[in-house]
Amino acid sequence: MSKQSDYDPSVMKKHMGMQAKTRASNTVIYIVLIIISIIWLAPFVFIVLQSFRVENTHMVGYIVPQQWGFDNYVKLAQTDFFRWYANTFIAAVCTALLQTIIVLCMSYTLSRFRFKMRRGLMKFMLILGLFPGMLTMIILYRVLKDLGMTQANAVPGLILVYIASSGMGYYVSKGFFDTVPKTLDEAARVDGATRAQVLWKIILPMAKPIVIYTVLTAFMGPWGDFIFARYISMNASAGMNVAVGLYSWLTADQINQRFTMFCAGGVLVAIPVTILFMCLQKYYVEGVTGGAVKG
Amino acid sequence: MAKYSDLEYLRLSKGQRFSYKLGQFFSSILPGIGNLFKRLGRGIAGVFGKFLGGIADIGRTFKNGDAKTKASFLVMGFGSIARGQILRGILFLLFEIVFIFYMATAGVKWLAMLPSLGKVGPTKEYNAVLDTYVTTYHDNSFKILLYGVLTIFFIIAFIYTWRVNVRQNKISQEMLENGIRLRSGKDDLRSLVDESFYKTLLALPLTGILVFTVLPLVFMVLVAFTNYDGANDGYFSGLFHWVGLDNFNQVLSWGSGSTVYSATFGEVLTWTLIWAFFATFSNYFLGMFVAMMINKKGIRFKKGWRTILVLTIAIPQFISLLYVSKMFAKDGIVNGTLLSWGWIKEALPFWTDPTWARVTVILINIWIGIPYLMLIATGILMNIPADLYESAKIDGASGWKQFSKITLPYMLFITGPYLLTSFTGNMNNFNVIYLLTGGNPINAAASSAAGQVGHTDLLITWLFKITTGTDSKYYMASVVGILIFVILAIITLIVYNVLPSVKNEEDFQ
């Protein structure tokens, strides 16, 4: 992030004529930015307000509740919501841990080692990535079902699906490892370190930003996953995650009883994830910008 | 098309320059594709040549080999054990034993059933004792196809291992003849944390990809050539069998027959491309614009503005998208507010009119996408050397000139590959479409095609709807999936072959 302000009075004085013009254009920009902020924040403010609405559980055309209360939050306890919450949390923690290991293995190897099949492997994974991953869920569902990892027991199956192919998402962290000078490795190798020691003792401690980025994105994934979670839990409430569960509350037959509860549930999901994300924002921004520049 | 020299180019007027550049771009597509096929041809020829070379090498190894080497052709690992490389030898031998055992007990059986995918389906017989019809299940097409594919994978792995075994023997024999010590099992193990550390690191990720992506994809691609669906699930409801290209025929309708699927496919594909175009470029330019506003000199609270936007990335999409979708519903807040202000007489048809729905999803996608683009653009904008702007200012360049001559080219150059992935990503942008509209409003003209296609359905959401729909026409899902792959591959190849900015990755290191 840059300095708070690049405003420099001495430079501005030299351009007295431009000053008024700059101020005018800055005012316009401030107005635009304020409008943008309102548009971007409004839905979240609305959702919080609606979650405290006591009168009427269905959608209404106004924003501020007439009667405030925690009713919707209390009612959540009578549903499967906290089961879904636990499911998602377990899946997210396991995924964050295992996926990070796999992604780091993959990206470090592709960045540092030059072996015969390397280029072929990368091309192959690029091609694989062009297939819609959703296609595989038909067969994965049947196989997982045979293993007893669907419906009510969907969580282990989901974790397996999330992490198994995560090696294909190596691009961002490979880009990071590419920027770590190779001379570091070579110096350590000259001193007699094995390749494994180089990774553990030299590269990993330096890779903290990318490790945090990988953990963060891996952790966020299961909270938003809808496709696989829905297919693998197959209408069994006990195996749903929050996304699938809360989606089911917005279907035509449920929305009138559950809309405000959906808002309350959404708030409960969003709070911890958002706090975590905002704390680690710096690493996320680094990862996203680095990844885009590398392509 | 004639190519101008730099001097000639500078003499052209603005309009001529533009049409010249456009012409250059399009005329470079054809040679680009030509090049691609040339490279493809060379690649195939290379693989074929290597294959022939491999066979010749095997022959030579056998001719020049000693007894140990020759025995290894039959008993894998024999040579390694005999030469003292016990660990390697045992691994080879074990693999061969497992392979033979598997083939004898199961593999051959699955392979034999693969061409027919099973002969006897479930049968219903009257059971006098229970006084009811009892279903007995027999062959399982699903398992036959799955294990058939697995067996073929296994055979390929065996042939590869056998080839490695032969090469090992050749190398060991030559090394011993030249008086070089062979590596012991201990050396081999040590090398797994040292120079062959990559094998250790890749073992787990690649196994995962093989089992959970490659194998399922091969299976699903094969499903496109069968009639596997809810009514023929291969075991409970009935067997499925090979149907050749029938399903592709239906979607692409090159043969005679109904055009239901081909018409639907054309419509959905057109919308998918329109959507991807607008979703990508609206986000790209608006995101860049927002980033430039925030980064402008003299604007305060830079961090604050950014944080507000980043907040929307943090909140899981299903919450924000589902909520926003309901905001625009007939009885939602947007319509409610507008009605109470008296701006409109009746609710606006955000999700019920095809055109309204399409425009609305594109607009809401801007709301979703700008924060990402703002972050990316901020990172890049900060890297543009400031003296470029300084000298431009001294030369009297206006703000627009600075943007179009410095910022935009710089951004486009750096983010070229990103634009491509973003375009293909948007073609497969399941979440935004499915959570906002569910693909609706329903497209009545396409009602006889599986999956209840709607006007905002992308290919990917159509695929999902076919899969989870009432008929579960898995074979159609598979055809659509394969076509998505083909389209993405064509776009990717063209862009990569036409764009000059595919960078050499070694340059970065």
GROMACS .gro file of N, CA and C in nm, chain B residues 162-302:
model
  423
  457TRP      N    1   0.776  -5.159  -1.734
  457TRP     CA    2   0.856  -5.262  -1.801
  457TRP      C    3   0.966  -5.197  -1.884
  458ARG      N    4   0.930  -5.090  -1.953
  458ARG     CA    5   1.026  -5.016  -2.034
  458ARG      C    6   1.136  -4.958  -1.945
  459VAL      N    7   1.097  -4.902  -1.830
  459VAL     CA    8   1.197  -4.848  -1.737
  459VAL      C    9   1.290  -4.960  -1.691
  460ASN      N   10   1.230  -5.075  -1.664
  460ASN     CA   11   1.306  -5.192  -1.618
  460ASN      C   12   1.409  -5.232  -1.722
  461VAL      N   13   1.367  -5.233  -1.849
  461VAL     CA   14   1.461  -5.270  -1.955
  461VAL      C   15   1.574  -5.169  -1.964
  462ARG      N   16   1.538  -5.040  -1.957
  462ARG     CA   17   1.640  -4.937  -1.969
  462ARG      C   18   1.739  -4.945  -1.852
  463GLN      N   19   1.684  -4.969  -1.733
  463GLN     CA   20   1.768  -4.986  -1.614
  463GLN      C   21   1.873  -5.093  -1.636
  464ASN      N   22   1.824  -5.205  -1.690
  464ASN     CA   23   1.917  -5.317  -1.712
  464ASN      C   24   2.028  -5.278  -1.807
  465LYS      N   25   1.987  -5.208  -1.913
  465LYS     CA   26   2.086  -5.167  -2.012
  465LYS      C   27   2.191  -5.077  -1.947
  466ILE      N   28   2.143  -4.979  -1.870
  466ILE     CA   29   2.235  -4.883  -1.809
  466ILE      C   30   2.326  -4.953  -1.709
  467SER      N   31   2.265  -5.035  -1.621
  467SER     CA   32   2.346  -5.104  -1.519
  467SER      C   33   2.453  -5.190  -1.584
  468GLN      N   34   2.411  -5.263  -1.688
  468GLN     CA   35   2.506  -5.352  -1.755
  468GLN      C   36   2.623  -5.273  -1.811
  469GLU      N   37   2.591  -5.161  -1.877
  469GLU     CA   38   2.698  -5.078  -1.934
  469GLU      C   39   2.788  -5.021  -1.825
  470MET      N   40   2.725  -4.978  -1.714
  470MET     CA   41   2.806  -4.920  -1.606
  470MET      C   42   2.902  -5.023  -1.548
  471LEU      N   43   2.850  -5.145  -1.528
  471LEU     CA   44   2.936  -5.248  -1.471
  471LEU      C   45   3.049  -5.283  -1.566
  472GLU      N   46   3.017  -5.287  -1.697
  472GLU     CA   47   3.121  -5.317  -1.795
  472GLU      C   48   3.229  -5.212  -1.794
  473ASN      N   49   3.192  -5.087  -1.764
  473ASN     CA   50   3.290  -4.980  -1.756
  473ASN      C   51   3.349  -4.964  -1.617
  474GLY      N   52   3.313  -5.055  -1.526
  474GLY     CA   53   3.372  -5.052  -1.394
  474GLY      C   54   3.320  -4.943  -1.303
  475ILE      N   55   3.194  -4.900  -1.325
  475ILE     CA   56   3.137  -4.798  -1.236
  475ILE      C   57   3.048  -4.866  -1.133
  476ARG      N   58   3.056  -4.819  -1.008
  476ARG     CA   59   2.978  -4.879  -0.902
  476ARG      C   60   2.830  -4.841  -0.919
  477LEU      N   61   2.742  -4.938  -0.897
  477LEU     CA   62   2.599  -4.910  -0.907
  477LEU      C   63   2.550  -4.847  -0.778
  478ARG      N   64   2.439  -4.776  -0.788
  478ARG     CA   65   2.384  -4.716  -0.667
  478ARG      C   66   2.312  -4.821  -0.584
  479SER      N   67   2.334  -4.815  -0.455
  479SER     CA   68   2.268  -4.912  -0.368
  479SER      C   69   2.128  -4.862  -0.333
  480GLY      N   70   2.051  -4.949  -0.268
  480GLY     CA   71   1.918  -4.910  -0.225
  480GLY      C   72   1.923  -4.790  -0.132
  481LYS      N   73   2.028  -4.786  -0.049
  481LYS     CA   74   2.043  -4.674   0.043
  481LYS      C   75   2.063  -4.544  -0.035
  482ASP      N   76   2.145  -4.551  -0.139
  482ASP     CA   77   2.165  -4.431  -0.222
  482ASP      C   78   2.033  -4.385  -0.282
  483ASP      N   79   1.955  -4.484  -0.329
  483ASP     CA   80   1.827  -4.450  -0.391
  483ASP      C   81   1.737  -4.376  -0.294
  484LEU      N   82   1.731  -4.429  -0.171
  484LEU     CA   83   1.645  -4.366  -0.071
  484LEU      C   84   1.694  -4.226  -0.038
  485ARG      N   85   1.827  -4.213  -0.028
  485ARG     CA   86   1.884  -4.082   0.004
  485ARG      C   87   1.853  -3.981  -0.105
  486SER      N   88   1.857  -4.029  -0.228
  486SER     CA   89   1.835  -3.936  -0.339
  486SER      C   90   1.691  -3.884  -0.339
  487LEU      N   91   1.601  -3.956  -0.273
  487LEU     CA   92   1.462  -3.910  -0.269
  487LEU      C   93   1.444  -3.782  -0.187
  488VAL      N   94   1.541  -3.751  -0.098
  488VAL     CA   95   1.533  -3.622  -0.031
  488VAL      C   96   1.636  -3.526  -0.089
  489ASP      N   97   1.709  -3.572  -0.189
  489ASP     CA   98   1.809  -3.482  -0.246
  489ASP      C   99   1.782  -3.457  -0.393
  490GLU      N  100   1.865  -3.516  -0.484
  490GLU     CA  101   1.843  -3.470  -0.622
  490GLU      C  102   1.711  -3.517  -0.681
  491SER      N  103   1.658  -3.628  -0.631
  491SER     CA  104   1.526  -3.669  -0.681
  491SER      C  105   1.414  -3.626  -0.586
  492PHE      N  106   1.441  -3.523  -0.509
  492PHE     CA  107   1.342  -3.478  -0.411
  492PHE      C  108   1.209  -3.445  -0.480
  493TYR      N  109   1.217  -3.405  -0.606
  493TYR     CA  110   1.094  -3.369  -0.677
  493TYR      C  111   0.999  -3.488  -0.686
  494LYS      N  112   1.055  -3.609  -0.696
  494LYS     CA  113   0.967  -3.727  -0.702
  494LYS      C  114   0.887  -3.740  -0.573
  495THR      N  115   0.954  -3.719  -0.461
  495THR     CA  116   0.884  -3.727  -0.333
  495THR      C  117   0.776  -3.620  -0.325
  496LEU      N  118   0.813  -3.498  -0.364
  496LEU     CA  119   0.719  -3.387  -0.351
  496LEU      C  120   0.598  -3.404  -0.443
  497LEU      N  121   0.623  -3.459  -0.562
  497LEU     CA  122   0.514  -3.467  -0.659
  497LEU      C  123   0.424  -3.588  -0.637
  498ALA      N  124   0.472  -3.687  -0.561
  498ALA     CA  125   0.398  -3.813  -0.550
  498ALA      C  126   0.254  -3.789  -0.508
  499LEU      N  127   0.237  -3.716  -0.399
  499LEU     CA  128   0.101  -3.697  -0.345
  499LEU      C  129   0.013  -3.611  -0.438
  500PRO      N  130   0.060  -3.492  -0.477
  500PRO     CA  131  -0.027  -3.410  -0.565
  500PRO      C  132  -0.064  -3.481  -0.694
  501LEU      N  133   0.032  -3.548  -0.756
  501LEU     CA  134   0.001  -3.610  -0.885
  501LEU      C  135  -0.092  -3.729  -0.869
  502THR      N  136  -0.075  -3.804  -0.760
  502THR     CA  137  -0.170  -3.914  -0.737
  502THR      C  138  -0.311  -3.859  -0.725
  503GLY      N  139  -0.324  -3.750  -0.649
  503GLY     CA  140  -0.455  -3.688  -0.633
  503GLY      C  141  -0.515  -3.647  -0.766
  504ILE      N  142  -0.434  -3.582  -0.848
  504ILE     CA  143  -0.484  -3.535  -0.978
  504ILE      C  144  -0.522  -3.654  -1.066
  505LEU      N  145  -0.438  -3.757  -1.063
  505LEU     CA  146  -0.465  -3.875  -1.146
  505LEU      C  147  -0.597  -3.941  -1.106
  506VAL      N  148  -0.614  -3.962  -0.974
  506VAL     CA  149  -0.731  -4.037  -0.929
  506VAL      C  150  -0.857  -3.952  -0.934
  507PHE      N  151  -0.846  -3.824  -0.899
  507PHE     CA  152  -0.968  -3.743  -0.884
  507PHE      C  153  -0.995  -3.651  -1.003
  508THR      N  154  -0.902  -3.639  -1.095
  508THR     CA  155  -0.931  -3.556  -1.212
  508THR      C  156  -0.915  -3.634  -1.342
  509VAL      N  157  -0.797  -3.692  -1.361
  509VAL     CA  158  -0.773  -3.757  -1.491
  509VAL      C  159  -0.867  -3.875  -1.510
  510LEU      N  160  -0.870  -3.965  -1.413
  510LEU     CA  161  -0.953  -4.084  -1.427
  510LEU      C  162  -1.102  -4.048  -1.443
  511PRO      N  163  -1.157  -3.963  -1.356
  511PRO     CA  164  -1.297  -3.924  -1.376
  511PRO      C  165  -1.323  -3.857  -1.511
  512LEU      N  166  -1.225  -3.776  -1.557
  512LEU     CA  167  -1.249  -3.708  -1.685
  512LEU      C  168  -1.249  -3.808  -1.799
  513VAL      N  169  -1.157  -3.903  -1.796
  513VAL     CA  170  -1.157  -4.005  -1.902
  513VAL      C  171  -1.289  -4.080  -1.900
  514PHE      N  172  -1.333  -4.115  -1.780
  514PHE     CA  173  -1.460  -4.185  -1.767
  514PHE      C  174  -1.574  -4.101  -1.824
  515MET      N  175  -1.577  -3.972  -1.786
  515MET     CA  176  -1.688  -3.888  -1.830
  515MET      C  177  -1.684  -3.860  -1.979
  516VAL      N  178  -1.564  -3.851  -2.034
  516VAL     CA  179  -1.554  -3.832  -2.179
  516VAL      C  180  -1.612  -3.955  -2.249
  517LEU      N  181  -1.582  -4.073  -2.195
  517LEU     CA  182  -1.636  -4.195  -2.256
  517LEU      C  183  -1.788  -4.199  -2.242
  518VAL      N  184  -1.841  -4.144  -2.133
  518VAL     CA  185  -1.986  -4.144  -2.113
  518VAL      C  186  -2.057  -4.074  -2.228
  519ALA      N  187  -1.990  -3.976  -2.288
  519ALA     CA  188  -2.052  -3.904  -2.400
  519ALA      C  189  -2.084  -3.998  -2.515
  520PHE      N  190  -2.021  -4.114  -2.519
  520PHE     CA  191  -2.044  -4.208  -2.628
  520PHE      C  192  -2.136  -4.323  -2.584
  521THR      N  193  -2.203  -4.304  -2.469
  521THR     CA  194  -2.297  -4.406  -2.422
  521THR      C  195  -2.434  -4.343  -2.403
  522ASN      N  196  -2.528  -4.420  -2.354
  522ASN     CA  197  -2.660  -4.362  -2.321
  522ASN      C  198  -2.684  -4.368  -2.171
  523TYR      N  199  -2.577  -4.337  -2.094
  523TYR     CA  200  -2.586  -4.340  -1.949
  523TYR      C  201  -2.671  -4.225  -1.898
  524ASP      N  202  -2.786  -4.255  -1.841
  524ASP     CA  203  -2.867  -4.149  -1.779
  524ASP      C  204  -2.944  -4.208  -1.661
  525GLY      N  205  -3.036  -4.130  -1.608
  525GLY     CA  206  -3.110  -4.176  -1.492
  525GLY      C  207  -3.184  -4.306  -1.518
  526ALA      N  208  -3.236  -4.322  -1.640
  526ALA     CA  209  -3.314  -4.441  -1.670
  526ALA      C  210  -3.225  -4.560  -1.704
  527ASN      N  211  -3.101  -4.534  -1.738
  527ASN     CA  212  -3.006  -4.642  -1.766
  527ASN      C  213  -2.882  -4.617  -1.682
  528ASP      N  214  -2.893  -4.637  -1.553
  528ASP     CA  215  -2.780  -4.601  -1.469
  528ASP      C  216  -2.678  -4.713  -1.460
  529GLY      N  217  -2.699  -4.818  -1.535
  529GLY     CA  218  -2.598  -4.923  -1.545
  529GLY      C  219  -2.615  -5.035  -1.447
  530TYR      N  220  -2.703  -5.018  -1.348
  530TYR     CA  221  -2.716  -5.125  -1.249
  530TYR      C  222  -2.860  -5.136  -1.200
  531PHE      N  223  -2.910  -5.034  -1.135
  531PHE     CA  224  -3.042  -5.042  -1.072
  531PHE      C  225  -3.155  -5.035  -1.175
  532SER      N  226  -3.147  -4.938  -1.263
  532SER     CA  227  -3.260  -4.918  -1.353
  532SER      C  228  -3.240  -4.982  -1.489
  533GLY      N  229  -3.118  -5.011  -1.525
  533GLY     CA  230  -3.096  -5.072  -1.654
  533GLY      C  231  -2.953  -5.051  -1.698
  534LEU      N  232  -2.906  -5.136  -1.790
  534LEU     CA  233  -2.769  -5.120  -1.837
  534LEU      C  234  -2.761  -5.003  -1.933
  535PHE      N  235  -2.642  -4.948  -1.949
  535PHE     CA  236  -2.623  -4.857  -2.062
  535PHE      C  237  -2.521  -4.917  -2.156
  536HIS      N  238  -2.519  -4.868  -2.277
  536HIS     CA  239  -2.429  -4.926  -2.376
  536HIS      C  240  -2.373  -4.818  -2.467
  537TRP      N  241  -2.281  -4.858  -2.551
  537TRP     CA  242  -2.217  -4.761  -2.641
  537TRP      C  243  -2.315  -4.718  -2.749
  538VAL      N  244  -2.317  -4.590  -2.781
  538VAL     CA  245  -2.403  -4.542  -2.889
  538VAL      C  246  -2.323  -4.467  -2.995
  539GLY      N  247  -2.192  -4.473  -2.985
  539GLY     CA  248  -2.111  -4.405  -3.086
  539GLY      C  249  -2.128  -4.254  -3.079
  540LEU      N  250  -2.145  -4.191  -3.194
  540LEU     CA  251  -2.148  -4.046  -3.199
  540LEU      C  252  -2.290  -3.989  -3.192
  541ASP      N  253  -2.387  -4.073  -3.158
  541ASP     CA  254  -2.528  -4.030  -3.159
  541ASP      C  255  -2.551  -3.901  -3.080
  542ASN      N  256  -2.491  -3.894  -2.960
  542ASN     CA  257  -2.516  -3.778  -2.875
  542ASN      C  258  -2.459  -3.651  -2.936
  543PHE      N  259  -2.340  -3.663  -2.994
  543PHE     CA  260  -2.281  -3.547  -3.060
  543PHE      C  261  -2.367  -3.508  -3.179
  544ASN      N  262  -2.420  -3.608  -3.247
  544ASN     CA  263  -2.511  -3.585  -3.357
  544ASN      C  264  -2.627  -3.496  -3.315
  545GLN      N  265  -2.680  -3.526  -3.198
  545GLN     CA  266  -2.796  -3.450  -3.150
  545GLN      C  267  -2.761  -3.305  -3.123
  546VAL      N  268  -2.646  -3.284  -3.058
  546VAL     CA  269  -2.611  -3.147  -3.020
  546VAL      C  270  -2.563  -3.066  -3.140
  547LEU      N  271  -2.485  -3.129  -3.225
  547LEU     CA  272  -2.431  -3.056  -3.339
  547LEU      C  273  -2.515  -3.081  -3.464
  548SER      N  274  -2.604  -3.176  -3.457
  548SER     CA  275  -2.701  -3.211  -3.563
  548SER      C  276  -2.642  -3.210  -3.703
  549TRP      N  277  -2.533  -3.283  -3.721
  549TRP     CA  278  -2.482  -3.293  -3.857
  549TRP      C  279  -2.557  -3.402  -3.933
  550GLY      N  280  -2.619  -3.494  -3.858
  550GLY     CA  281  -2.699  -3.595  -3.926
  550GLY      C  282  -2.842  -3.544  -3.933
  551SER      N  283  -2.932  -3.625  -3.977
  551SER     CA  284  -3.072  -3.585  -3.974
  551SER      C  285  -3.120  -3.601  -3.830
  552GLY      N  286  -3.238  -3.555  -3.803
  552GLY     CA  287  -3.291  -3.569  -3.668
  552GLY      C  288  -3.335  -3.436  -3.614
  553SER      N  289  -3.375  -3.435  -3.489
  553SER     CA  290  -3.431  -3.312  -3.434
  553SER      C  291  -3.320  -3.211  -3.407
  554THR      N  292  -3.354  -3.086  -3.414
  554THR     CA  293  -3.255  -2.981  -3.392
  554THR      C  294  -3.274  -2.917  -3.256
  555VAL      N  295  -3.348  -2.986  -3.167
  555VAL     CA  296  -3.375  -2.927  -3.036
  555VAL      C  297  -3.246  -2.892  -2.964
  556TYR      N  298  -3.156  -2.990  -2.959
  556TYR     CA  299  -3.034  -2.967  -2.883
  556TYR      C  300  -2.941  -2.872  -2.954
  557SER      N  301  -2.934  -2.884  -3.086
  557SER     CA  302  -2.839  -2.796  -3.155
  557SER      C  303  -2.886  -2.652  -3.146
  558ALA      N  304  -3.016  -2.628  -3.157
  558ALA     CA  305  -3.064  -2.490  -3.146
  558ALA      C  306  -3.037  -2.436  -3.007
  559THR      N  307  -3.067  -2.517  -2.905
  559THR     CA  308  -3.043  -2.474  -2.767
  559THR      C  309  -2.894  -2.448  -2.744
  560PHE      N  310  -2.815  -2.540  -2.794
  560PHE     CA  311  -2.671  -2.525  -2.774
  560PHE      C  312  -2.622  -2.394  -2.837
  561GLY      N  313  -2.668  -2.367  -2.958
  561GLY     CA  314  -2.628  -2.244  -3.025
  561GLY      C  315  -2.666  -2.121  -2.944
  562GLU      N  316  -2.791  -2.122  -2.893
  562GLU     CA  317  -2.837  -2.008  -2.815
  562GLU      C  318  -2.754  -1.989  -2.688
  563VAL      N  319  -2.735  -2.099  -2.616
  563VAL     CA  320  -2.661  -2.089  -2.490
  563VAL      C  321  -2.517  -2.047  -2.516
  564LEU      N  322  -2.458  -2.103  -2.620
  564LEU     CA  323  -2.319  -2.068  -2.650
  564LEU      C  324  -2.307  -1.919  -2.683
  565THR      N  325  -2.401  -1.869  -2.765
  565THR     CA  326  -2.396  -1.727  -2.801
  565THR      C  327  -2.402  -1.639  -2.677
  566TRP      N  328  -2.497  -1.669  -2.590
  566TRP     CA  329  -2.508  -1.590  -2.468
  566TRP      C  330  -2.384  -1.605  -2.382
  567THR      N  331  -2.328  -1.727  -2.375
  567THR     CA  332  -2.207  -1.748  -2.295
  567THR      C  333  -2.094  -1.658  -2.344
  568LEU      N  334  -2.079  -1.649  -2.476
  568LEU     CA  335  -1.971  -1.566  -2.530
  568LEU      C  336  -1.999  -1.418  -2.506
  569ILE      N  337  -2.124  -1.376  -2.526
  569ILE     CA  338  -2.159  -1.235  -2.501
  569ILE      C  339  -2.131  -1.201  -2.355
  570TRP      N  340  -2.179  -1.289  -2.269
  570TRP     CA  341  -2.160  -1.268  -2.125
  570TRP      C  342  -2.012  -1.258  -2.091
  571ALA      N  343  -1.933  -1.353  -2.142
  571ALA     CA  344  -1.791  -1.355  -2.107
  571ALA      C  345  -1.724  -1.227  -2.155
  572PHE      N  346  -1.761  -1.182  -2.273
  572PHE     CA  347  -1.702  -1.059  -2.328
  572PHE      C  348  -1.733  -0.940  -2.237
  573PHE      N  349  -1.862  -0.921  -2.209
  573PHE     CA  350  -1.900  -0.803  -2.130
  573PHE      C  351  -1.850  -0.815  -1.986
  574ALA      N  352  -1.862  -0.933  -1.929
  574ALA     CA  353  -1.820  -0.950  -1.790
  574ALA      C  354  -1.671  -0.921  -1.778
  575THR      N  355  -1.592  -0.966  -1.874
  575THR     CA  356  -1.447  -0.948  -1.864
  575THR      C  357  -1.410  -0.802  -1.883
  576PHE      N  358  -1.459  -0.741  -1.992
  576PHE     CA  359  -1.409  -0.609  -2.024
  576PHE      C  360  -1.474  -0.499  -1.940
  577SER      N  361  -1.601  -0.517  -1.902
  577SER     CA  362  -1.659  -0.415  -1.815
  577SER      C  363  -1.583  -0.411  -1.683
  578ASN      N  364  -1.554  -0.528  -1.628
  578ASN     CA  365  -1.480  -0.531  -1.503
  578ASN      C  366  -1.340  -0.474  -1.520
  579TYR      N  367  -1.280  -0.511  -1.630
  579TYR     CA  368  -1.141  -0.472  -1.652
  579TYR      C  369  -1.126  -0.321  -1.656
  580PHE      N  370  -1.208  -0.257  -1.739
  580PHE     CA  371  -1.191  -0.113  -1.755
  580PHE      C  372  -1.245  -0.036  -1.635
  581LEU      N  373  -1.359  -0.079  -1.583
  581LEU     CA  374  -1.412  -0.006  -1.468
  581LEU      C  375  -1.323  -0.025  -1.346
  582GLY      N  376  -1.271  -0.147  -1.328
  582GLY     CA  377  -1.181  -0.174  -1.216
  582GLY      C  378  -1.057  -0.087  -1.226
  583MET      N  379  -1.003  -0.078  -1.347
  583MET     CA  380  -0.885   0.005  -1.368
  583MET      C  381  -0.919   0.152  -1.338
  584PHE      N  382  -1.036   0.192  -1.381
  584PHE     CA  383  -1.080   0.330  -1.361
  584PHE      C  384  -1.090   0.362  -1.211
  585VAL      N  385  -1.153   0.271  -1.137
  585VAL     CA  386  -1.166   0.291  -0.992
  585VAL      C  387  -1.028   0.296  -0.928
  586ALA      N  388  -0.939   0.207  -0.969
  586ALA     CA  389  -0.804   0.205  -0.912
  586ALA      C  390  -0.733   0.336  -0.939
  587MET      N  391  -0.751   0.390  -1.060
  587MET     CA  392  -0.685   0.516  -1.093
  587MET      C  393  -0.740   0.631  -1.010
  588MET      N  394  -0.871   0.627  -0.986
  588MET     CA  395  -0.929   0.734  -0.903
  588MET      C  396  -0.871   0.728  -0.762
  589ILE      N  397  -0.865   0.605  -0.708
  589ILE     CA  398  -0.815   0.595  -0.570
  589ILE      C  399  -0.668   0.634  -0.563
  590ASN      N  400  -0.593   0.601  -0.667
  590ASN     CA  401  -0.449   0.626  -0.664
  590ASN      C  402  -0.410   0.766  -0.705
  591LYS      N  403  -0.509   0.845  -0.748
  591LYS     CA  404  -0.475   0.978  -0.796
  591LYS      C  405  -0.411   1.059  -0.684
  592LYS      N  406  -0.314   1.140  -0.723
  592LYS     CA  407  -0.248   1.227  -0.626
  592LYS      C  408  -0.350   1.317  -0.560
  593GLY      N  409  -0.338   1.335  -0.429
  593GLY     CA  410  -0.427   1.430  -0.361
  593GLY      C  411  -0.554   1.369  -0.309
  594ILE      N  412  -0.582   1.243  -0.348
  594ILE     CA  413  -0.701   1.178  -0.293
  594ILE      C  414  -0.665   1.119  -0.158
  595ARG      N  415  -0.744   1.151  -0.057
  595ARG     CA  416  -0.713   1.101   0.076
  595ARG      C  417  -0.784   0.969   0.105
  596PHE      N  418  -0.751   0.912   0.217
  596PHE     CA  419  -0.809   0.785   0.265
  596PHE      C  420  -0.797   0.673   0.163
  597LYS      N  421  -0.684   0.668   0.092
  597LYS     CA  422  -0.667   0.563  -0.010
  597LYS      C  423  -0.696   0.425   0.048
   0.00000   0.00000   0.00000
